[in-house]
Amino acid sequence: MVSLLGLNLLSVYWLKRQRVPNLTKVLLVDMLLLTIQLGLSGGATNPFTALYLLQVTLAALLLGPKEYWKFTALTALLFGLLTVVHLPLRLPEYEPFFATYLTGMLVALIIDSVLVASLVTRITRNLRDRDARLAEMRQQASEEDHIVRMGLLASGAAHELGTPLASISVILSDWRAMPTTRDDMELQHDIAQMQKAVDRCKDIVSNILTSSGEARGVGPKRSSVNAFLSDVTREWAENRGTAALQFENRFGANVSILTDSSIKQLVTTVLDNALEVSPDWVGLTASRAGNALVVQIDDRGPGFDPKVLGKLGKPYNSTKEGMGKGVGLFLVVNAIRKLGGDVGAVNRADGGATVTMKLPLDKLSVAGTQADDP
């Protein structure tokens, strides 16, 4: 009994240290200790020989086929040995042997049933959990494959668009300098607007190449949370030509961070989605929660469909018509999660929706520095 207790305590210690013991050796020692106990108490005539069934069941569930059949053969050998080598089972003379034997068999059967049922239930639950984790990993791999394919497509399109945009920019410069257009102020204004649109397209192409890892020597820039938020909101409002954005900064003490265009795109993508459904008003509120920058974007649109909210972050998860709908939010959710942050979306009680993005400052901040307010 002392040896069996010591084996169990040692197994618990191994498991707490996250070390998996050699199951074959553990089951072998357990069976040998059971055999010794039975040999000292009647051998094969002891009704608790039914506990061998528990040992065989454990071996069938936990060991490979080769080890299992060896274990089964050894069990049969030890049981046969108990018929020959054992100490007699001494019972009080006033107790009939058969009635006592039947009682022992009943107790052994109950022990076997309870232990086998609990073991099989636990192993089945572990297998279900493992299958769920594997399914989640397969889903994540599938989503990452979507990201890779879309990144390759965007990068290729950006390269292809670079040449015609450069040609258009050159032609516009020539038009502006031509004698027939030089003095035409209305035409000069139209050319300037066209040049501004071309420059914006070129910036978008550069941002796509930067996000896909082709930064052309442009690295992250040192900035601060307040400056980053101000730049994002100002540039977004100017480029969209809208005054619908209401920006409120509640972040508090400024923090120095490193930013690049990909982080800016995460915010502008959600702002674009909000502006599409709520062209008259879009709200952006920045705050701090622990060690995270929280960006909350509100709109007054129709809100999210419950099915979309239930599958937030899945590719092509949108009720909009047309190819590629729902890709923007999918990329935002997965990009922020890869940074260690989180994205949530809810429908507001007074109408519209709220998208909340949490960006971990430890992934963005310059350690040990505080930034001056811009």
XYZ file of C-alpha atoms in Angstrom:
374
model
C 0.000 0.000 0.000
C 2.852 2.365 0.866
C 4.525 1.676 -2.488
C 1.272 2.230 -4.391
C 0.654 5.499 -2.534
C 4.205 6.625 -3.305
C 3.711 5.850 -7.010
C 0.513 7.894 -7.124
C 2.131 10.849 -5.344
C 5.085 10.692 -7.725
C 2.728 10.698 -10.724
C 0.927 13.767 -9.378
C 4.302 15.493 -8.918
C 5.297 14.708 -12.515
C 2.024 16.091 -13.850
C 2.316 19.313 -11.836
C 5.812 19.771 -13.262
C 4.225 19.325 -16.726
C 6.250 16.187 -17.312
C 4.538 13.179 -18.840
C 5.760 9.976 -17.160
C 6.489 6.783 -19.069
C 3.000 5.287 -19.064
C 4.175 1.760 -19.824
C 6.469 1.711 -16.791
C 3.855 3.317 -14.528
C 1.168 0.793 -15.502
C 3.650 -2.060 -15.161
C 4.631 -1.041 -11.629
C 0.957 -0.527 -10.732
C 0.071 -4.015 -11.989
C 3.002 -5.634 -10.167
C 1.964 -3.959 -6.909
C -1.626 -5.180 -7.418
C -0.305 -8.702 -8.062
C 1.709 -8.625 -4.838
C -1.342 -7.477 -2.868
C -3.465 -10.254 -4.373
C -0.738 -12.825 -3.751
C -0.702 -11.912 -0.069
C -4.481 -12.253 0.204
C -5.604 -15.440 -1.509
C -4.186 -15.088 -5.030
C -6.641 -16.078 -7.771
C -9.320 -16.825 -5.167
C -9.412 -13.150 -4.172
C -12.496 -11.514 -5.806
C -10.496 -8.326 -6.358
C -8.636 -10.007 -9.203
C -11.338 -8.228 -11.252
C -9.184 -5.102 -10.851
C -6.929 -6.584 -13.524
C -9.667 -5.519 -15.950
C -9.010 -1.887 -14.995
C -5.307 -2.322 -15.725
C -6.018 -3.848 -19.139
C -8.524 -1.080 -19.966
C -5.961 1.590 -19.065
C -3.361 -0.108 -21.247
C -5.787 -0.296 -24.188
C -6.585 3.432 -23.910
C -3.131 4.818 -23.178
C -0.614 2.497 -24.863
C 0.119 1.623 -28.432
C -0.999 -1.721 -29.948
C 2.380 -3.409 -29.470
C 2.742 -2.382 -25.819
C -0.912 -3.220 -25.137
C -0.638 -6.846 -26.288
C 2.556 -7.323 -24.287
C 0.794 -5.871 -21.251
C -2.210 -8.181 -21.761
C 0.033 -11.240 -22.075
C 1.886 -10.282 -18.890
C -1.433 -9.816 -17.068
C -2.558 -13.329 -18.047
C 0.812 -14.722 -16.945
C 0.633 -13.031 -13.545
C -2.946 -14.180 -13.006
C -1.885 -17.735 -13.801
C 1.005 -17.389 -11.365
C -1.428 -16.331 -8.633
C -3.214 -19.686 -8.928
C -0.012 -21.370 -7.806
C 1.921 -18.892 -5.699
C -0.129 -17.080 -3.062
C -0.879 -16.974 0.624
C -4.259 -18.408 1.619
C -7.151 -16.028 2.184
C -8.164 -16.511 5.820
C -11.742 -15.601 6.706
C -13.531 -15.784 10.072
C -15.060 -19.219 10.564
C -18.564 -17.854 11.158
C -18.662 -16.163 7.736
C -19.628 -18.362 4.769
C -16.914 -18.157 2.112
C -19.209 -17.957 -0.921
C -21.294 -15.074 0.455
C -18.107 -13.166 1.320
C -16.679 -13.911 -2.146
C -19.822 -12.595 -3.854
C -19.694 -9.430 -1.752
C -16.057 -8.924 -2.718
C -16.895 -9.437 -6.410
C -19.690 -6.839 -6.144
C -17.354 -4.290 -4.559
C -14.644 -5.007 -7.155
C -17.179 -4.658 -9.988
C -18.390 -1.309 -8.609
C -14.811 -0.041 -8.302
C -14.041 -1.195 -11.843
C -17.187 0.398 -13.245
C -16.693 3.765 -11.539
C -13.008 4.050 -12.409
C -13.420 2.926 -16.039
C -16.405 5.228 -16.572
C -14.620 8.256 -15.086
C -11.460 7.508 -17.058
C -13.229 7.027 -20.385
C -15.324 10.163 -19.784
C -12.226 12.215 -19.048
C -10.322 10.885 -22.057
C -13.339 11.531 -24.299
C -13.562 15.096 -23.012
C -9.846 15.611 -23.642
C -10.244 14.259 -27.169
C -13.135 16.648 -27.810
C -11.065 19.551 -26.503
C -8.158 18.486 -28.707
C -10.428 18.252 -31.756
C -11.819 21.706 -30.978
C -8.304 23.141 -30.720
C -7.299 21.466 -33.977
C -10.391 22.854 -35.689
C -9.550 26.320 -34.353
C -5.958 25.996 -35.590
C -7.179 24.858 -39.020
C -9.550 27.828 -39.133
C -6.739 30.175 -38.158
C -4.472 28.671 -40.828
C -7.245 29.114 -43.393
C -7.711 32.751 -42.407
C -3.973 33.372 -42.584
C -3.970 31.795 -46.038
C -6.679 34.293 -47.039
C -4.485 37.112 -45.750
C -1.439 35.869 -47.665
C -3.378 35.508 -50.917
C -4.974 38.940 -50.553
C -1.586 40.439 -49.688
C -0.027 38.944 -52.800
C -2.920 40.197 -54.917
C -2.712 43.698 -53.437
C 1.065 43.817 -53.845
C 0.845 42.747 -57.485
C -1.892 45.275 -58.201
C 0.132 48.027 -56.529
C 3.148 47.256 -58.718
C 0.980 47.262 -61.836
C -0.660 50.582 -60.901
C 2.640 52.334 -60.246
C 3.567 52.827 -63.909
C 0.247 54.266 -65.201
C -0.021 56.586 -62.196
C 3.480 57.901 -62.881
C 2.541 58.451 -66.537
C -0.633 60.334 -65.579
C 1.353 62.513 -63.179
C 3.832 63.418 -65.944
C 1.020 64.232 -68.395
C -0.699 66.464 -65.831
C 2.550 68.334 -65.234
C 2.887 68.888 -68.983
C -0.708 70.117 -69.236
C -0.139 72.579 -66.423
C 2.898 74.058 -68.219
C 1.285 74.243 -71.682
C 0.679 77.817 -73.021
C -2.961 76.993 -73.824
C -3.740 76.088 -70.212
C -1.304 78.244 -68.272
C -3.616 81.265 -68.114
C -6.863 79.342 -67.721
C -7.431 79.469 -63.957
C -10.429 77.159 -64.027
C -8.532 74.531 -65.986
C -5.486 74.966 -63.750
C -7.734 74.305 -60.739
C -9.093 71.137 -62.365
C -5.569 69.937 -63.175
C -4.490 70.616 -59.580
C -7.431 68.572 -58.290
C -6.534 65.729 -60.673
C -2.910 65.878 -59.531
C -4.060 65.737 -55.902
C -6.142 62.636 -56.676
C -3.206 60.990 -58.464
C -0.903 61.773 -55.530
C -3.427 60.164 -53.184
C -3.540 57.071 -55.378
C 0.258 56.932 -55.299
C 0.193 57.177 -51.493
C -2.303 54.314 -51.345
C -0.069 52.203 -53.593
C 2.941 52.987 -51.394
C 0.962 52.030 -48.278
C -0.045 48.711 -49.858
C 3.581 47.937 -50.700
C 4.665 48.942 -47.190
C 2.037 46.687 -45.588
C 3.135 43.756 -47.751
C 6.757 44.135 -46.634
C 8.105 46.152 -49.579
C 8.762 49.357 -47.719
C 11.515 50.630 -50.032
C 13.677 51.705 -47.110
C 10.887 53.409 -45.163
C 10.888 52.223 -41.546
C 8.652 52.939 -38.568
C 8.587 56.577 -37.490
C 8.963 57.801 -33.941
C 5.886 59.674 -32.844
C 3.483 59.818 -29.898
C -0.028 58.606 -29.243
C -1.542 62.087 -29.386
C 0.382 63.054 -32.530
C -0.517 59.766 -34.197
C -4.219 60.225 -33.471
C -4.172 63.839 -34.639
C -2.402 62.937 -37.883
C -4.743 60.032 -38.620
C -7.931 62.016 -38.049
C -6.695 65.119 -39.890
C -5.410 63.231 -42.949
C -8.486 61.016 -43.117
C -10.877 63.995 -43.006
C -8.871 65.909 -45.626
C -8.509 62.972 -48.015
C -12.227 62.076 -47.792
C -13.286 65.707 -48.000
C -15.638 65.372 -45.053
C -16.348 67.262 -41.857
C -18.376 64.408 -40.393
C -15.620 63.202 -38.041
C -15.920 64.137 -34.367
C -12.655 63.355 -32.571
C -12.315 63.218 -28.771
C -8.977 62.433 -27.129
C -9.209 61.010 -23.598
C -5.905 59.166 -23.641
C -4.264 61.205 -20.899
C -0.472 61.364 -20.407
C 1.202 61.119 -23.789
C 3.409 58.140 -24.687
C 6.124 57.889 -27.327
C 5.414 55.176 -29.907
C 6.689 53.872 -33.225
C 4.154 54.059 -36.038
C 4.003 53.053 -39.674
C 1.396 53.203 -42.395
C -0.004 49.764 -41.592
C -1.113 50.877 -38.108
C -2.687 54.002 -39.582
C -4.557 51.869 -42.110
C -6.166 49.856 -39.311
C -7.913 52.977 -38.029
C -8.743 54.468 -41.428
C -10.299 51.212 -42.646
C -12.816 51.228 -39.792
C -13.436 54.958 -40.312
C -14.141 54.287 -44.002
C -16.672 51.602 -43.105
C -18.358 53.935 -40.616
C -18.481 56.821 -43.127
C -20.032 54.547 -45.742
C -23.080 53.821 -43.563
C -23.117 57.144 -41.686
C -21.995 59.968 -44.019
C -23.270 62.745 -41.710
C -21.473 61.796 -38.497
C -18.622 59.529 -37.380
C -17.224 59.624 -33.858
C -13.713 58.614 -32.795
C -12.850 58.477 -29.102
C -9.353 57.591 -27.887
C -8.726 56.465 -24.325
C -6.414 54.294 -22.285
C -7.240 51.021 -20.528
C -4.294 49.734 -18.531
C -1.467 49.214 -21.007
C -3.579 49.539 -24.138
C -4.633 52.325 -26.470
C -8.394 52.052 -26.964
C -9.824 53.532 -30.165
C -13.624 53.596 -30.269
C -15.351 54.438 -33.551
C -19.101 55.134 -33.562
C -21.551 55.684 -36.394
C -25.268 56.337 -36.829
C -25.869 53.735 -39.497
C -28.169 50.696 -39.408
C -25.782 48.695 -37.211
C -24.349 45.234 -37.726
C -26.416 42.216 -38.620
C -26.429 39.750 -35.667
C -24.924 37.077 -37.929
C -22.006 39.392 -38.754
C -21.389 40.131 -35.056
C -21.376 36.403 -34.295
C -18.609 35.824 -36.849
C -16.580 38.985 -36.328
C -13.129 38.618 -37.855
C -14.083 35.913 -40.353
C -13.329 36.490 -44.054
C -16.146 37.668 -46.348
C -18.412 38.142 -43.335
C -20.769 40.878 -44.543
C -24.341 41.451 -45.615
C -23.233 43.870 -48.336
C -23.518 42.811 -51.934
C -20.501 42.452 -54.189
C -17.166 40.683 -54.196
C -14.690 41.388 -51.424
C -17.204 42.829 -48.962
C -16.217 42.319 -45.331
C -12.522 41.927 -46.180
C -11.516 45.245 -44.594
C -12.838 44.429 -41.126
C -11.435 40.901 -41.431
C -7.939 42.295 -42.064
C -8.287 44.803 -39.209
C -9.354 42.151 -36.689
C -6.586 39.715 -37.608
C -3.864 42.378 -37.815
C -4.708 43.743 -34.364
C -4.917 40.248 -32.869
C -1.456 39.486 -34.257
C -0.215 42.571 -32.380
C -1.690 41.111 -29.199
C -4.697 43.427 -29.170
C -8.400 42.878 -29.564
C -11.325 44.131 -31.630
C -14.967 44.195 -30.597
C -18.163 45.424 -32.224
C -21.614 46.090 -30.794
C -24.811 47.749 -31.935
C -25.723 50.904 -30.050
C -29.061 51.180 -28.283
C -29.801 54.548 -29.930
C -28.908 53.282 -33.401
C -25.652 52.728 -35.206
C -22.682 50.627 -34.203
C -19.482 50.857 -32.176
C -16.182 49.228 -33.124
C -13.565 49.168 -30.358
C -9.908 48.469 -31.084
C -7.379 47.810 -28.322
C -3.727 48.236 -29.307
C -1.106 47.080 -26.758
C 1.241 49.955 -25.955
C 4.106 47.605 -25.130
C 4.164 46.591 -28.817
C 4.111 50.228 -29.989
C 5.748 52.328 -27.300
C 9.362 53.415 -27.031
C 10.331 51.885 -23.672
C 11.019 54.199 -20.808
C 10.038 57.455 -22.515
C 7.281 59.993 -22.123
C 6.383 62.240 -25.005
C 5.691 65.926 -24.790
C 2.211 66.989 -25.771
C 2.185 68.215 -29.356
